[in-house]
Amino acid sequence: MNKAGIYRPLQHPAFLLFLLLLALALAVSRNSRGPFTMTASWYGPTFQGKITASGEPFDMYAMTAAHKSLPLGTVLKVTWPKTGKSAVVTINDRGPYVWGRDLDLSYAAAEQLGCVQEGVVRVKAEWIRHDSRYDRHLRTEPNPASGATLQAP
């Protein structure tokens, strides 16, 4: 209670400590960079030369991968525990669009892991870095309705 006799739980030291610990836990979990277990498949000839989400043509012989939500340009080290083999890939596309799959590896990445024959495998993926070549520069455009400025990719 304060001097006026009003109880303010939001100002209680224990509650403030709880909020601080909760914020810290959320920050740590959000910035966790793996390793994560994922279900991976691979894609190749059918998509060769088609434009990826990053705007570049798909090259099945490049060390790339597709993921539904990781930022384009994320570089991952992908390891297949069965063989212990690893591949370093850059996320440059969106997908896979098959339920239960998290990562679509290029043919070259799947070949390096040794999982081409299996097709779908469980892998460990670890964040390495972000490749800034995939960053899109924002440009500002005026919004005629409100006069506000919008940012568009």
Coordinates of C-alpha atoms in Angstrom, one line a residue:
M1 CA 0.0 0.0 0.0
N2 CA 1.1 3.5 -0.6
K3 CA 0.8 6.4 1.8
A4 CA -2.9 6.9 0.9
G5 CA -3.7 3.3 1.8
I6 CA -4.2 2.2 -1.8
Y7 CA -2.8 -1.2 -2.7
R8 CA -1.1 -1.1 -6.1
P9 CA 0.1 -4.6 -7.0
L10 CA 1.8 -3.4 -10.2
Q11 CA 4.2 -1.4 -8.0
H12 CA 5.0 -4.3 -5.6
P13 CA 8.7 -5.3 -5.8
A14 CA 7.9 -9.0 -6.2
F15 CA 5.6 -8.3 -9.2
L16 CA 8.2 -6.1 -10.8
L17 CA 10.8 -8.8 -10.3
F18 CA 8.4 -11.3 -11.9
L19 CA 7.9 -9.0 -14.9
L20 CA 11.7 -8.5 -15.3
L21 CA 12.3 -12.3 -15.2
L22 CA 9.5 -12.9 -17.7
A23 CA 10.9 -10.3 -20.1
L24 CA 14.3 -11.8 -19.8
A25 CA 13.0 -15.3 -20.5
L26 CA 11.1 -14.1 -23.5
A27 CA 14.2 -12.3 -24.9
V28 CA 16.4 -15.4 -24.4
S29 CA 13.8 -17.7 -26.1
R30 CA 13.3 -15.3 -29.0
N31 CA 17.0 -15.0 -29.7
S32 CA 17.7 -18.7 -29.4
R33 CA 19.4 -19.8 -32.5
G34 CA 19.3 -23.5 -32.2
P35 CA 20.0 -26.2 -32.9
F36 CA 16.5 -27.0 -33.9
T37 CA 15.2 -30.3 -35.2
M38 CA 13.3 -30.0 -38.5
T39 CA 11.8 -32.2 -41.1
A40 CA 13.6 -31.6 -44.4
S41 CA 13.0 -32.6 -47.9
W42 CA 14.7 -31.5 -51.1
Y43 CA 13.7 -30.0 -54.4
G44 CA 15.5 -29.9 -57.7
P45 CA 14.8 -30.4 -61.5
T46 CA 11.1 -29.4 -61.5
F47 CA 12.0 -26.0 -60.1
Q48 CA 15.4 -25.4 -61.8
G49 CA 15.5 -21.8 -63.2
K50 CA 12.2 -20.7 -61.6
I51 CA 12.3 -17.5 -59.7
T52 CA 12.6 -17.9 -55.9
A53 CA 11.1 -15.6 -53.2
S54 CA 14.4 -13.7 -53.1
G55 CA 14.1 -12.9 -56.8
E56 CA 16.9 -15.0 -58.0
P57 CA 16.5 -18.1 -60.2
F58 CA 16.5 -21.4 -58.4
D59 CA 19.7 -23.3 -58.9
M60 CA 19.5 -26.9 -57.7
Y61 CA 23.3 -27.1 -57.6
A62 CA 23.6 -24.1 -55.2
M63 CA 23.7 -24.6 -51.4
T64 CA 20.3 -23.0 -50.7
A65 CA 17.0 -23.9 -49.0
A66 CA 13.4 -22.8 -48.6
H67 CA 11.7 -22.1 -45.3
K68 CA 8.2 -20.7 -44.6
S69 CA 9.2 -18.0 -42.1
L70 CA 12.9 -17.6 -41.6
P71 CA 14.2 -14.3 -43.0
L72 CA 15.6 -14.6 -46.5
G73 CA 19.4 -14.6 -46.2
T74 CA 19.4 -16.7 -43.1
V75 CA 22.4 -19.0 -43.2
L76 CA 22.0 -22.4 -41.5
K77 CA 24.2 -25.3 -40.8
V78 CA 22.0 -28.4 -41.4
T79 CA 23.2 -31.7 -40.1
W80 CA 21.6 -35.1 -40.7
P81 CA 22.3 -37.0 -37.4
K82 CA 22.1 -40.4 -39.1
T83 CA 25.3 -39.8 -41.0
G84 CA 26.7 -36.8 -39.2
K85 CA 27.1 -35.0 -42.5
S86 CA 26.5 -31.2 -42.6
A87 CA 25.7 -28.6 -45.2
V88 CA 25.7 -24.8 -44.9
V89 CA 22.7 -23.4 -46.8
T90 CA 21.2 -19.9 -47.3
I91 CA 17.4 -19.4 -47.2
N92 CA 16.5 -17.9 -50.5
D93 CA 12.9 -19.2 -51.0
R94 CA 9.6 -19.9 -49.3
G95 CA 8.3 -23.4 -48.7
P96 CA 8.0 -26.3 -48.4
Y97 CA 4.3 -26.3 -49.0
V98 CA 3.7 -29.9 -47.8
W99 CA 2.2 -30.4 -44.4
G100 CA 4.8 -31.6 -41.8
R101 CA 7.9 -30.4 -43.6
D102 CA 9.9 -27.4 -42.3
L103 CA 12.8 -27.1 -44.8
D104 CA 13.3 -27.7 -48.5
L105 CA 16.9 -28.2 -49.3
S106 CA 18.4 -27.8 -52.8
Y107 CA 19.5 -31.0 -54.5
A108 CA 23.1 -30.1 -53.9
A109 CA 22.5 -29.7 -50.1
A110 CA 20.6 -32.9 -49.9
E111 CA 23.3 -34.7 -51.9
Q112 CA 26.0 -33.3 -49.5
L113 CA 23.9 -34.6 -46.5
G114 CA 23.5 -38.0 -48.2
C115 CA 19.7 -37.9 -48.0
V116 CA 18.7 -37.8 -51.6
Q117 CA 17.4 -41.4 -51.6
E118 CA 15.4 -41.0 -48.4
G119 CA 13.7 -37.8 -49.6
V120 CA 12.4 -36.7 -46.2
V121 CA 14.6 -36.8 -43.1
R122 CA 14.8 -35.2 -39.6
V123 CA 17.8 -32.8 -39.4
K124 CA 19.3 -30.4 -36.9
A125 CA 19.5 -26.8 -38.1
E126 CA 21.7 -24.3 -36.4
W127 CA 21.7 -20.5 -37.2
I128 CA 25.1 -19.4 -38.5
R129 CA 24.6 -15.8 -39.6
H130 CA 22.5 -13.5 -41.9
D131 CA 23.6 -12.8 -45.4
S132 CA 22.8 -9.1 -45.9
R133 CA 22.7 -9.4 -49.7
Y134 CA 19.2 -10.6 -49.3
D135 CA 18.1 -7.5 -47.3
R136 CA 15.5 -5.4 -49.2
H137 CA 15.9 -1.7 -48.9
L138 CA 12.8 0.1 -47.8
R139 CA 11.5 3.0 -49.7
T140 CA 9.0 5.5 -48.4
E141 CA 5.9 6.4 -50.3
P142 CA 3.3 9.1 -49.2
N143 CA -0.1 7.8 -48.4
P144 CA -2.5 10.3 -50.2
A145 CA -5.5 9.4 -47.9
S146 CA -3.8 10.3 -44.6
G147 CA -0.7 12.2 -45.6
A148 CA 1.3 9.6 -43.6
T149 CA 4.4 7.9 -44.9
L150 CA 4.3 4.2 -45.6
Q151 CA 7.3 1.9 -45.8
A152 CA 7.1 -0.7 -48.6
P153 CA 9.6 -3.5 -49.4

